[in-house]
mmCIF file of C-alpha atoms and ligand atoms in Angstrom:
data_model
loop_
_atom_site.group_PDB
_atom_site.id
_atom_site.type_symbol
_atom_site.label_atom_id
_atom_site.label_comp_id
_atom_site.label_asym_id
_atom_site.label_seq_id
_atom_site.Cartn_x
_atom_site.Cartn_y
_atom_site.Cartn_z
ATOM 1 C CA MET A 1 18.015 -7.104 18.159
ATOM 2 C CA LYS A 2 18.829 -4.616 20.887
ATOM 3 C CA VAL A 3 17.033 -1.244 21.069
ATOM 4 C CA LYS A 4 18.371 0.964 23.836
ATOM 5 C CA ASP A 5 18.331 -1.215 26.955
ATOM 6 C CA LYS A 6 15.881 -3.878 25.727
ATOM 7 C CA ASN A 7 16.243 -7.071 23.705
ATOM 8 C CA PHE A 8 13.816 -7.967 20.948
ATOM 9 C CA VAL A 9 13.296 -11.158 18.967
ATOM 10 C CA SER A 10 12.073 -11.610 15.372
ATOM 11 C CA TYR A 11 8.309 -11.584 15.139
ATOM 12 C CA LEU A 12 6.933 -10.634 11.691
ATOM 13 C CA SER A 13 9.152 -10.948 8.627
ATOM 14 C CA GLU A 14 9.348 -8.496 5.752
ATOM 15 C CA GLU A 15 7.560 -11.067 3.547
ATOM 16 C CA GLU A 16 4.697 -11.506 6.012
ATOM 17 C CA ILE A 17 4.262 -7.743 6.341
ATOM 18 C CA GLN A 18 4.302 -7.199 2.583
ATOM 19 C CA LYS A 19 1.806 -10.014 2.043
ATOM 20 C CA ALA A 20 -0.598 -8.548 4.629
ATOM 21 C CA THR A 21 -0.156 -5.078 3.152
ATOM 22 C CA LYS A 22 -1.092 -6.337 -0.328
ATOM 23 C CA ARG A 23 -4.139 -8.122 1.075
ATOM 24 C CA LEU A 24 -5.309 -4.946 2.837
ATOM 25 C CA ALA A 25 -4.716 -2.844 -0.294
ATOM 26 C CA SER A 26 -6.735 -5.196 -2.447
ATOM 27 C CA GLN A 27 -9.645 -5.061 0.033
ATOM 28 C CA LEU A 28 -9.491 -1.256 -0.018
ATOM 29 C CA ASN A 29 -9.237 -1.204 -3.829
ATOM 30 C CA LYS A 30 -12.435 -3.225 -3.948
ATOM 31 C CA ASP A 31 -14.388 -1.407 -1.216
ATOM 32 C CA TYR A 32 -13.551 2.139 -2.390
ATOM 33 C CA LYS A 33 -13.930 1.505 -6.119
ATOM 34 C CA GLU A 34 -16.799 3.949 -6.514
ATOM 35 C CA THR A 35 -15.309 6.709 -4.352
ATOM 36 C CA LYS A 36 -12.313 9.035 -4.190
ATOM 37 C CA PRO A 37 -11.080 8.387 -0.659
ATOM 38 C CA LEU A 38 -8.781 10.561 1.379
ATOM 39 C CA PHE A 39 -6.169 8.508 3.211
ATOM 40 C CA ILE A 40 -4.871 10.053 6.439
ATOM 41 C CA ALA A 41 -1.706 8.481 7.832
ATOM 42 C CA ILE A 42 -0.843 9.090 11.467
ATOM 43 C CA LEU A 43 2.805 9.975 12.010
ATOM 44 C CA ASN A 44 5.338 9.006 13.091
ATOM 45 C CA GLY A 45 4.749 5.282 13.444
ATOM 46 C CA SER A 46 2.775 4.612 10.277
ATOM 47 C CA PHE A 47 5.160 6.135 7.743
ATOM 48 C CA MET A 48 6.572 2.857 6.407
ATOM 49 C CA PHE A 49 3.252 1.040 6.379
ATOM 50 C CA ALA A 50 1.504 4.015 4.745
ATOM 51 C CA SER A 51 4.157 4.145 2.031
ATOM 52 C CA ASP A 52 3.989 0.431 1.214
ATOM 53 C CA LEU A 53 0.194 0.327 1.413
ATOM 54 C CA PHE A 54 -0.272 3.415 -0.747
ATOM 55 C CA LYS A 55 1.928 1.978 -3.513
ATOM 56 C CA GLU A 56 -0.621 -0.836 -3.837
ATOM 57 C CA ILE A 57 -3.689 1.431 -3.919
ATOM 58 C CA LYS A 58 -5.035 1.699 -7.460
ATOM 59 C CA LEU A 59 -7.827 4.184 -6.754
ATOM 60 C CA GLU A 60 -8.213 7.825 -7.656
ATOM 61 C CA CYS A 61 -7.373 9.122 -4.200
ATOM 62 C CA GLU A 62 -5.421 11.492 -2.000
ATOM 63 C CA ILE A 63 -3.163 11.024 1.007
ATOM 64 C CA SER A 64 -2.281 13.366 3.816
ATOM 65 C CA PHE A 65 -0.233 12.993 6.989
ATOM 66 C CA ILE A 66 -1.062 14.166 10.478
ATOM 67 C CA LYS A 67 0.595 14.167 13.861
ATOM 68 C CA LEU A 68 -1.233 13.983 17.155
ATOM 69 C CA SER A 69 -0.483 15.999 20.217
ATOM 70 C CA SER A 70 -2.209 16.442 23.542
ATOM 71 C CA TYR A 71 -3.575 19.853 24.288
ATOM 72 C CA ASP A 72 -1.383 21.157 27.060
ATOM 73 C CA GLU A 73 -3.852 23.220 29.010
ATOM 74 C CA MET A 74 -4.411 23.304 32.750
ATOM 75 C CA SER A 75 -8.142 23.512 32.191
ATOM 76 C CA SER A 76 -8.141 20.817 29.516
ATOM 77 C CA THR A 77 -11.203 18.632 29.721
ATOM 78 C CA GLY A 78 -10.284 15.061 29.003
ATOM 79 C CA ASN A 79 -7.490 14.342 26.587
ATOM 80 C CA VAL A 80 -8.598 15.699 23.236
ATOM 81 C CA LEU A 81 -5.782 15.158 20.792
ATOM 82 C CA GLU A 82 -4.852 17.917 18.418
ATOM 83 C CA LEU A 83 -4.736 16.814 14.783
ATOM 84 C CA ILE A 84 -1.644 18.652 13.556
ATOM 85 C CA GLY A 85 -1.321 19.217 9.831
ATOM 86 C CA LEU A 86 -4.860 18.416 8.777
ATOM 87 C CA ASN A 87 -5.311 21.011 6.048
ATOM 88 C CA GLU A 88 -7.846 19.159 3.916
ATOM 89 C CA ASN A 89 -11.539 19.796 4.196
ATOM 90 C CA VAL A 90 -12.842 16.401 5.232
ATOM 91 C CA PHE A 91 -16.535 17.345 5.089
ATOM 92 C CA HIS A 92 -18.436 14.691 3.081
ATOM 93 C CA ARG A 93 -15.221 12.812 2.299
ATOM 94 C CA ASP A 94 -14.637 9.087 2.557
ATOM 95 C CA VAL A 95 -11.704 9.007 4.957
ATOM 96 C CA VAL A 96 -9.411 6.036 5.602
ATOM 97 C CA ILE A 97 -7.104 6.430 8.583
ATOM 98 C CA ILE A 98 -3.789 4.587 8.305
ATOM 99 C CA GLU A 99 -2.290 3.541 11.634
ATOM 100 C CA ASP A 100 0.610 1.292 12.569
ATOM 101 C CA ILE A 101 -0.862 -0.176 15.749
ATOM 102 C CA VAL A 102 -4.048 0.002 17.793
ATOM 103 C CA ASP A 103 -3.310 -0.889 21.400
ATOM 104 C CA THR A 104 -5.912 0.295 23.963
ATOM 105 C CA GLY A 105 -7.794 2.095 21.198
ATOM 106 C CA ASN A 106 -7.781 5.388 23.152
ATOM 107 C CA THR A 107 -5.964 7.236 20.398
ATOM 108 C CA MET A 108 -8.168 5.907 17.631
ATOM 109 C CA LYS A 109 -11.397 6.541 19.549
ATOM 110 C CA ASN A 110 -10.384 10.164 19.999
ATOM 111 C CA VAL A 111 -9.341 10.594 16.365
ATOM 112 C CA LEU A 112 -12.469 8.898 14.985
ATOM 113 C CA GLU A 113 -14.748 11.138 17.054
ATOM 114 C CA GLN A 114 -13.001 14.213 15.699
ATOM 115 C CA PHE A 115 -13.404 13.113 12.091
ATOM 116 C CA LYS A 116 -17.073 12.346 12.678
ATOM 117 C CA ASP A 117 -17.517 15.806 14.230
ATOM 118 C CA ARG A 118 -16.088 17.310 11.063
ATOM 119 C CA GLY A 119 -18.884 15.747 9.026
ATOM 120 C CA VAL A 120 -17.079 13.082 7.049
ATOM 121 C CA LYS A 121 -19.207 10.908 4.790
ATOM 122 C CA SER A 122 -17.485 7.823 6.160
ATOM 123 C CA VAL A 123 -14.408 6.975 8.171
ATOM 124 C CA GLU A 124 -12.672 3.611 8.504
ATOM 125 C CA VAL A 125 -9.367 2.494 9.966
ATOM 126 C CA VAL A 126 -6.644 0.368 8.429
ATOM 127 C CA SER A 127 -4.105 -0.738 11.021
ATOM 128 C CA LEU A 128 -1.174 -3.034 10.387
ATOM 129 C CA LEU A 129 -1.326 -4.351 13.956
ATOM 130 C CA ILE A 130 -3.972 -4.623 16.644
ATOM 131 C CA LYS A 131 -3.688 -5.963 20.193
ATOM 132 C CA PRO A 132 -7.177 -7.359 20.910
ATOM 133 C CA GLU A 133 -6.327 -8.177 24.552
ATOM 134 C CA ALA A 134 -5.365 -4.559 25.227
ATOM 135 C CA LEU A 135 -8.318 -3.008 23.427
ATOM 136 C CA ALA A 136 -10.385 -1.147 26.006
ATOM 137 C CA ASN A 137 -12.695 0.760 23.680
ATOM 138 C CA ASP A 138 -15.297 -0.340 21.185
ATOM 139 C CA VAL A 139 -13.268 1.007 18.292
ATOM 140 C CA GLU A 140 -14.001 -0.662 15.005
ATOM 141 C CA VAL A 141 -10.875 -1.377 12.987
ATOM 142 C CA LYS A 142 -12.239 -2.696 9.729
ATOM 143 C CA TYR A 143 -8.931 -3.477 8.038
ATOM 144 C CA VAL A 144 -6.411 -5.348 10.198
ATOM 145 C CA GLY A 145 -3.048 -6.749 9.108
ATOM 146 C CA PHE A 146 -2.262 -8.853 12.164
ATOM 147 C CA GLU A 147 -3.863 -9.487 15.531
ATOM 148 C CA ILE A 148 -0.944 -9.713 17.961
ATOM 149 C CA PRO A 149 -0.575 -10.551 21.665
ATOM 150 C CA ASN A 150 -0.286 -7.819 24.267
ATOM 151 C CA LYS A 151 3.494 -7.534 24.023
ATOM 152 C CA PHE A 152 5.599 -4.571 22.978
ATOM 153 C CA VAL A 153 6.844 -4.559 19.376
ATOM 154 C CA VAL A 154 9.288 -2.413 17.401
ATOM 155 C CA GLY A 155 10.484 -2.018 13.835
ATOM 156 C CA TYR A 156 8.977 -1.093 10.483
ATOM 157 C CA GLY A 157 8.212 2.391 11.778
ATOM 158 C CA LEU A 158 7.306 1.405 15.331
ATOM 159 C CA ASP A 159 9.601 2.701 18.035
ATOM 160 C CA TYR A 160 10.793 2.112 21.534
ATOM 161 C CA ASP A 161 11.444 5.548 23.001
ATOM 162 C CA GLY A 162 12.153 6.958 19.533
ATOM 163 C CA PHE A 163 14.538 4.200 18.435
ATOM 164 C CA GLY A 164 14.199 0.968 16.492
ATOM 165 C CA ARG A 165 11.997 2.227 13.649
ATOM 166 C CA ASN A 166 14.491 1.520 10.867
ATOM 167 C CA THR A 167 13.932 -2.149 10.043
ATOM 168 C CA LYS A 168 11.974 -4.038 7.386
ATOM 169 C CA ALA A 169 10.698 -6.608 9.888
ATOM 170 C CA ILE A 170 8.910 -6.337 13.237
ATOM 171 C CA TYR A 171 10.439 -7.505 16.526
ATOM 172 C CA GLN A 172 8.837 -8.444 19.838
ATOM 173 C CA LEU A 173 10.142 -7.693 23.314
ATOM 174 C CA LYS A 174 12.058 -10.696 24.591
ATOM 175 C CA SER A 175 10.359 -12.105 27.678
HETATM 176 P P1 LIG B 1 -3.462 3.292 22.025
HETATM 177 O O1 LIG B 1 -4.031 4.664 22.168
HETATM 178 O O2 LIG B 1 -3.304 2.610 23.351
HETATM 179 O O3 LIG B 1 -4.243 2.427 21.049
HETATM 180 O O4 LIG B 1 -1.978 3.436 21.536
HETATM 181 C C1 LIG B 1 -1.660 3.790 20.276
HETATM 182 C C2 LIG B 1 -0.210 4.230 20.170
HETATM 183 O O5 LIG B 1 0.652 3.679 21.165
HETATM 184 C C3 LIG B 1 0.338 3.746 18.854
HETATM 185 O O6 LIG B 1 0.055 4.652 17.817
HETATM 186 C C4 LIG B 1 1.816 3.630 19.152
HETATM 187 O O7 LIG B 1 2.434 4.873 18.970
HETATM 188 C C5 LIG B 1 1.892 3.272 20.621
HETATM 189 N N1 LIG B 1 2.078 1.811 20.838
HETATM 190 C C6 LIG B 1 1.204 0.953 21.382
HETATM 191 N N2 LIG B 1 1.704 -0.288 21.444
HETATM 192 C C7 LIG B 1 2.945 -0.216 20.901
HETATM 193 C C8 LIG B 1 3.975 -1.190 20.677
HETATM 194 O O8 LIG B 1 3.865 -2.393 20.972
HETATM 195 N N3 LIG B 1 5.112 -0.734 20.093
HETATM 196 C C9 LIG B 1 5.291 0.575 19.734
HETATM 197 N N4 LIG B 1 4.355 1.516 19.939
HETATM 198 C C10 LIG B 1 3.190 1.131 20.520
#
């Protein structure tokens, strides 16, 4: 498959993704049985995964969607990401963050710290993909679909420069 100027080869099939999604959902259904979790999906990349995962969640629960953006200030200290669209009060809630991919873990570290600062009862991450070789932070991702090598992937919501999201399978950059 070609996305913009780059060639990609098949990597994870629709069946493999759906199987992993069902496995993750059944773990969550078991672990959050006694609670009413609030799922927070991080846009844009996780929209397909969040949709398929949420269809398999049998709990009494809520879902909300946020976008991240860097504060654009000259005096900005560090790179605190703004959580755009978080209207729910997360104080004392059991939060499950839905992400498409954890690469270096910088994004997730930042997001997790912000949820902890807001006094959540618990916060865990479910990520379809994780690149263990790229992970530079001690971010705990409790629910992982696939551990993948440190190569760029697209499809199933994941993009290359905005394109390539609209597939049912995932493709890896051709080396
Ligand atoms: P991190 O902060 O390095 O963990 O990067 C997280 C974000 O980078 C993800 O939410 C994606 O938007 C993007 N990203 C990292 N690796 C890939 C990839 O292989 N394909 C598409 N997007 C990626």
